[in-house]
Structure formats: structure tokens, C-alpha cells
Amino acid sequence: MIHVVADPEGLAVAGSRLIGTMLGGRARQTGAELSFVLSGGTTPLRLYELLAGESGDKIPWPRINVFWGDERCVPPEDMRSNYRMASRTGLLDRPLAGVHRVPGELIPEEGAYWYTQVLNSVFPGKDLPRFDLILLGLGSDGHVASLFQGSPGLTDREHWVVPTEEYEGTRRLTFTLPVLASARGILFLVNGKAKAEAVRQTLGKERVSGGQILPARLLMDMIAVKQKAGWECPAVSWVIDRAAAALLPSLGHRAKTAARQKG
Ligand code: 6PG
């Protein structure tokens, strides 16, 4: 499902509503605790502020464990930490069942090992962890989480969490594609003109082949294969603002309509 909204504020509002629906619906289906994976970067900041405020009041926080799909290899108080970004919005002040911070302060290889242990303790005996909802952003280069084109982590099918090479000044820890593709639900939040080409290559109809496939397209193709095979696969929703949808002709038109309706 692709939702096109007029602007970043609309993206945060639509995202908060979808998260409420997805997590609330799952909570009604099961008596178990839920697992909600946050993304980093800047796009989700306003969303987390809304979830920390009255927009998030109906979400069953005491049943929700929070995780991160990737983290920069920095201490939690570092300006670049995804944990710090979420913490400063007040979202982690919600009465959560658990906050499973990625130990970015460790040596990357150690951090990957320990976060994998955390996931193994939450999903004991599983081939892959099955998160109820994973939030993802999209890099202008088409990366998801911290899976970058040409990086070994992108093709790793053995591990759940891997360290990456340096990107924008830090190494990172990231879930691998099989973990992302085993979620019950994925919500992509993408805004801005800089993402339009990555959106086009990820959601556009034309095939892209070989090493040129963007990580986000690789993930969507992996999910499509699972769906065609009748295997369990994530329900994927995209919330994209008009600027990021501009190169998808059909969506671009709908975005303009949405913007006109918004006035
Ligand atoms: C990170 C994120 C990363 C992010 C994209 C988009 O740690 O930076 O997990 O994958 O979602 O790079 O970032 P923006 O939201 O800042 O555009």
C-alpha cells in the first residue's frame, strides 16, 4: 500500500496513524508482547514526537518491546546515535515492555554479536526473528537500515545483525535483508526530492538488473518472491511525500491531487 501525502508533517501524521492501526490490530490478535523496530536518520523525528504525544495514546505501549534496525557505532549520548534521537523525542518515556538499545559503544563486531544475543533471547529457537513492525527510511542512494549497495552486509544471508564499513563518518550495525523480510509488517517513511530517484527505482515497474539494484529494491523483490511462493511475508506500507513521489508518474498525479485537496 502506498500513501502519498503533501509534506513531511503529513508524513508524520499518516505514519503515526498507520503505526497505531498496525500495532493496535496486532495486539488484538495476540496475547503476546509485540516487537516494534525503530529506524534512525532524520525522517522519523517528527513521527516519534507525535507517538510520544496524544497521537500515540491509544497504542498499547506496556506490551511493546522497542528495537532498532540499525545504529551508528557510537555511544548512546553521541549526537549521531539513533537511540539518542528517539530518546530525545520522549518516545522512550512511554511505559514500554522493553527498550532494546543496540550497544553502539562496543567494538562493531562485539556489538553485532551482543545484539544478536538479545534477539536470540527474544526470539528463542527461531531461524529468523519475526518482528511485528519494522520502520524503515530510504537513503537517497537506496539504502535501507544500514545496508548499502555493494556492502558485504547486503548479501549476508547467515547473520541477523552485521557490522558495516564506515558510512558518513561512522561504522554501523544493521539487520540483514532476511531479518527485514521476515517481519510481519514494514512501514517505509520517505520524504524529500532527494529520495525521488531511489523511490522510482524501488517502486517503479521497470526491472533493474545486476549490481545496480538498490538495496530497497532488493528487499522489495525478496518480499515479492516470498509472497509468490505463498510464504509468510511482511505487509508493506509506504508513506511518501509529494516531493519523493515526483518521479512515479501515477503517484505524482495522486500526490498533486492530495495536495490540492489539502488546499
Ligand atoms: C540511519 C537510518 C537510515 C535512514 C536513511 C534515511 O541510521 O541513518 O537508519 O537507514 O533511514 O538514511 O535517512 P533520513 O531519514 O535522514 O533521510
Coordinates of C-alpha atoms and ligand atoms in Angstrom, one line a residue:
M1 CA 0.0 0.0 0.0
I2 CA 1.4 3.4 -1.0
H3 CA 0.1 6.5 0.7
V4 CA 1.2 9.8 -0.9
V5 CA 1.0 12.9 1.4
A6 CA 1.6 16.5 0.8
D7 CA 4.5 17.2 3.0
P8 CA 6.7 16.0 5.9
E9 CA 4.2 16.9 8.6
G10 CA 1.5 14.9 6.7
L11 CA 4.0 12.1 6.5
A12 CA 4.5 12.0 10.3
V13 CA 0.7 12.2 10.9
A14 CA -0.1 9.4 8.4
G15 CA 2.8 7.3 9.9
S16 CA 1.5 7.7 13.4
R17 CA -2.0 6.7 12.4
L18 CA -0.7 3.6 10.5
I19 CA 1.5 2.5 13.4
G20 CA -1.5 2.8 15.7
T21 CA -3.5 0.7 13.4
M22 CA -0.8 -1.9 12.8
L23 CA 0.3 -2.3 16.4
G24 CA -3.3 -2.0 17.8
G25 CA -4.5 -4.6 15.4
R26 CA -1.7 -7.0 16.2
A27 CA -2.3 -6.5 20.0
R28 CA -5.9 -7.6 19.5
Q29 CA -4.8 -10.7 17.5
T30 CA -2.3 -12.0 20.1
G31 CA -1.8 -12.0 23.9
A32 CA 2.0 -11.9 23.4
E33 CA 4.2 -8.9 23.7
L34 CA 4.8 -7.0 20.5
S35 CA 8.1 -6.1 18.8
F36 CA 8.5 -2.7 17.2
V37 CA 11.7 -1.8 15.3
L38 CA 12.6 1.9 15.1
S39 CA 14.6 3.4 12.2
G40 CA 17.1 6.2 12.5
G41 CA 18.0 9.2 10.4
T42 CA 16.0 12.4 10.5
T43 CA 12.7 11.5 8.8
P44 CA 11.1 9.7 11.8
L45 CA 11.9 12.5 14.3
R46 CA 8.5 14.3 14.0
L47 CA 6.8 10.9 13.9
Y48 CA 8.4 9.9 17.2
E49 CA 7.3 13.2 18.7
L50 CA 3.7 12.5 17.7
L51 CA 3.9 9.0 19.1
A52 CA 5.2 10.4 22.4
G53 CA 2.2 12.8 22.4
E54 CA -1.5 12.3 22.3
S55 CA -1.4 10.7 18.8
G56 CA 0.2 7.7 20.4
D57 CA -2.1 7.5 23.5
K58 CA -4.1 4.5 22.1
I59 CA -1.1 2.3 21.4
P60 CA -0.6 -0.5 23.9
W61 CA 2.9 0.6 24.9
P62 CA 3.2 -1.7 28.0
R63 CA 3.0 -4.7 25.6
I64 CA 5.6 -3.3 23.2
N65 CA 9.3 -4.0 23.0
V66 CA 11.3 -1.5 21.1
F67 CA 14.4 -2.3 19.0
W68 CA 16.5 -0.6 16.3
G69 CA 17.0 -1.9 12.8
D70 CA 20.4 -0.2 12.7
E71 CA 22.6 2.0 14.8
R72 CA 25.7 4.0 14.4
C73 CA 28.8 2.6 16.3
V74 CA 28.8 5.5 18.8
P75 CA 27.9 5.8 22.5
P76 CA 24.2 6.4 23.2
E77 CA 24.9 10.0 24.2
D78 CA 26.6 10.8 20.8
M79 CA 24.7 13.3 18.6
R80 CA 24.7 10.6 15.8
S81 CA 23.1 7.9 17.9
N82 CA 19.7 6.7 16.6
Y83 CA 18.9 5.7 20.2
R84 CA 19.6 9.3 21.4
M85 CA 17.4 10.7 18.6
A86 CA 14.4 8.6 19.7
S87 CA 15.1 9.2 23.4
R88 CA 15.1 13.0 23.0
T89 CA 11.6 12.9 21.4
G90 CA 10.1 11.4 24.6
L91 CA 9.0 8.2 22.8
L92 CA 11.1 6.0 25.1
D93 CA 9.4 7.6 28.1
R94 CA 6.3 5.7 27.2
P95 CA 5.7 2.7 29.6
L96 CA 7.3 0.2 27.2
A97 CA 7.7 -3.5 27.9
G98 CA 11.3 -3.2 26.9
V99 CA 13.8 -0.9 25.2
H100 CA 16.5 -3.0 23.5
R101 CA 19.2 -0.5 22.6
V102 CA 21.9 -1.5 20.2
P103 CA 25.3 -1.4 22.0
G104 CA 26.9 1.1 19.6
E105 CA 29.6 1.8 22.2
L106 CA 31.2 -1.6 21.7
I107 CA 33.7 -2.6 19.0
P108 CA 31.3 -3.2 16.0
E109 CA 32.0 -6.9 15.8
E110 CA 31.2 -7.2 19.5
G111 CA 28.1 -5.1 19.2
A112 CA 26.8 -7.3 16.4
Y113 CA 27.4 -10.4 18.5
W114 CA 25.7 -9.0 21.6
Y115 CA 22.7 -7.6 19.7
T116 CA 22.3 -10.9 18.1
Q117 CA 22.2 -12.5 21.5
V118 CA 19.5 -10.0 22.5
L119 CA 17.4 -11.0 19.5
N120 CA 18.0 -14.7 20.2
S121 CA 16.7 -14.2 23.7
V122 CA 13.6 -12.5 22.4
F123 CA 13.0 -15.0 19.6
P124 CA 14.4 -18.2 21.1
G125 CA 14.9 -21.2 18.7
K126 CA 13.9 -19.2 15.6
D127 CA 15.6 -19.4 12.2
L128 CA 14.8 -15.7 11.9
P129 CA 13.3 -13.1 14.2
R130 CA 9.7 -12.2 13.2
F131 CA 9.2 -8.5 14.3
D132 CA 5.7 -7.3 14.4
L133 CA 6.5 -4.0 12.8
I134 CA 9.7 -2.6 11.3
L135 CA 10.0 1.1 10.4
L136 CA 12.4 1.9 7.6
G137 CA 13.7 5.0 5.9
L138 CA 15.2 5.2 2.5
G139 CA 18.6 6.7 1.7
S140 CA 18.9 8.8 -1.5
D141 CA 21.3 6.1 -2.6
G142 CA 18.6 3.5 -2.0
H143 CA 19.9 2.0 1.2
V144 CA 17.6 0.6 3.9
A145 CA 18.7 0.4 7.5
S146 CA 22.4 0.4 7.1
L147 CA 22.5 -1.9 4.1
F148 CA 24.5 -0.1 1.4
Q149 CA 24.9 -1.0 -2.3
G150 CA 28.0 -3.2 -2.7
S151 CA 28.4 -3.8 1.0
P152 CA 29.0 -7.4 2.3
G153 CA 26.1 -7.0 4.7
L154 CA 23.7 -6.6 1.8
T155 CA 24.4 -10.1 0.6
D156 CA 24.9 -11.7 4.0
R157 CA 22.3 -14.5 4.5
E158 CA 23.9 -16.1 7.5
H159 CA 23.7 -13.4 10.2
W160 CA 20.9 -11.4 11.8
V161 CA 23.0 -8.4 12.7
V162 CA 26.2 -7.3 11.0
P163 CA 28.8 -4.5 11.3
T164 CA 29.3 -2.3 8.3
E165 CA 32.1 -0.4 6.8
E166 CA 32.3 3.3 7.6
Y167 CA 29.4 5.4 6.2
E168 CA 29.2 9.2 6.7
G169 CA 31.9 9.0 9.4
T170 CA 30.9 6.0 11.5
R171 CA 30.7 2.2 11.2
R172 CA 27.3 0.9 11.8
L173 CA 25.4 -2.2 13.0
T174 CA 22.4 -3.3 10.9
F175 CA 19.8 -6.0 10.5
T176 CA 20.4 -8.0 7.3
L177 CA 17.8 -8.4 4.5
P178 CA 16.5 -11.8 5.6
V179 CA 15.6 -10.3 9.0
L180 CA 13.8 -7.3 7.4
A181 CA 12.0 -9.6 5.0
S182 CA 10.7 -11.8 7.9
A183 CA 8.8 -9.1 9.6
R184 CA 5.0 -9.2 9.9
G185 CA 4.8 -5.5 8.8
I186 CA 7.1 -3.0 7.3
L187 CA 6.4 0.8 7.2
F188 CA 8.6 2.9 4.9
L189 CA 8.6 6.7 5.6
V190 CA 10.2 8.7 2.8
N191 CA 10.2 12.4 2.2
G192 CA 12.0 14.9 0.1
K193 CA 13.1 15.4 -3.5
A194 CA 16.5 13.8 -2.9
K195 CA 14.7 10.5 -2.5
A196 CA 12.6 10.6 -5.7
E197 CA 15.1 8.7 -7.8
A198 CA 15.5 6.0 -5.2
V199 CA 11.7 5.8 -4.9
R200 CA 11.4 5.4 -8.6
Q201 CA 14.0 2.6 -8.8
T202 CA 12.4 0.8 -5.8
L203 CA 8.7 1.1 -6.7
G204 CA 8.9 1.7 -10.4
K205 CA 7.7 -1.0 -12.8
E206 CA 11.0 -1.3 -14.8
R207 CA 13.4 -4.1 -13.9
V208 CA 16.8 -3.2 -12.7
S209 CA 19.5 -5.9 -13.0
G210 CA 22.8 -7.0 -11.5
G211 CA 24.8 -4.9 -9.1
Q212 CA 22.8 -1.8 -9.9
I213 CA 19.8 -3.0 -7.9
L214 CA 19.2 -0.7 -5.0
P215 CA 19.1 -2.3 -1.5
A216 CA 15.5 -1.2 -1.1
R217 CA 14.5 -2.8 -4.4
L218 CA 16.4 -6.0 -3.4
L219 CA 14.3 -6.0 -0.2
M220 CA 11.0 -5.5 -2.1
D221 CA 12.0 -8.2 -4.7
M222 CA 12.8 -10.6 -1.8
I223 CA 9.4 -9.9 -0.3
A224 CA 7.7 -10.4 -3.7
V225 CA 9.4 -13.8 -4.1
K226 CA 8.2 -14.9 -0.7
Q227 CA 4.7 -13.7 -1.5
K228 CA 4.6 -15.5 -4.9
A229 CA 5.8 -18.7 -3.1
G230 CA 2.9 -18.4 -0.6
W231 CA 5.3 -18.0 2.3
E232 CA 4.7 -15.6 5.2
C233 CA 6.0 -12.2 4.3
P234 CA 5.6 -8.6 5.5
A235 CA 2.6 -6.4 4.8
V236 CA 4.4 -3.4 3.4
S237 CA 3.2 0.2 3.6
W238 CA 4.9 3.2 2.1
V239 CA 4.2 6.8 3.2
I240 CA 5.8 9.1 0.8
D241 CA 5.5 12.9 0.4
R242 CA 4.8 14.5 -2.9
A243 CA 8.4 15.5 -3.5
A244 CA 9.7 12.0 -3.0
A245 CA 6.9 10.6 -5.2
A246 CA 7.5 13.1 -8.0
L247 CA 9.2 10.6 -10.4
L248 CA 6.5 8.0 -10.1
P249 CA 4.0 9.4 -12.7
S250 CA 0.9 7.7 -11.3
L251 CA 1.8 8.6 -7.7
G252 CA 2.9 12.0 -8.7
H253 CA -0.5 12.7 -10.1
R254 CA -2.2 11.4 -6.9
A255 CA 0.2 13.4 -4.8
K256 CA -0.8 16.6 -6.7
T257 CA -4.5 15.7 -6.1
A258 CA -3.8 15.1 -2.4
A259 CA -2.0 18.4 -2.2
R260 CA -4.9 20.3 -3.9
Q261 CA -7.4 18.6 -1.6
K262 CA -5.2 19.7 1.4
G263 CA -5.5 23.2 0.0
Ligands
6PG1 C1 20.2 5.7 9.7 C2 18.9 5.1 9.2 C3 19.0 5.2 7.7 C4 17.9 6.2 7.3 C5 18.1 6.7 5.9 C6 17.2 7.9 5.6 O1 20.7 5.2 10.7 O2 20.6 6.8 9.2 O3 18.5 4.0 9.7 O4 18.7 4.0 7.0 O5 16.6 5.7 7.5 O6 19.5 7.0 5.7 O7 17.7 8.9 6.5 P1 16.9 10.3 6.6 O8 15.6 10.0 7.3 O9 17.8 11.2 7.5 O10 16.7 10.8 5.2

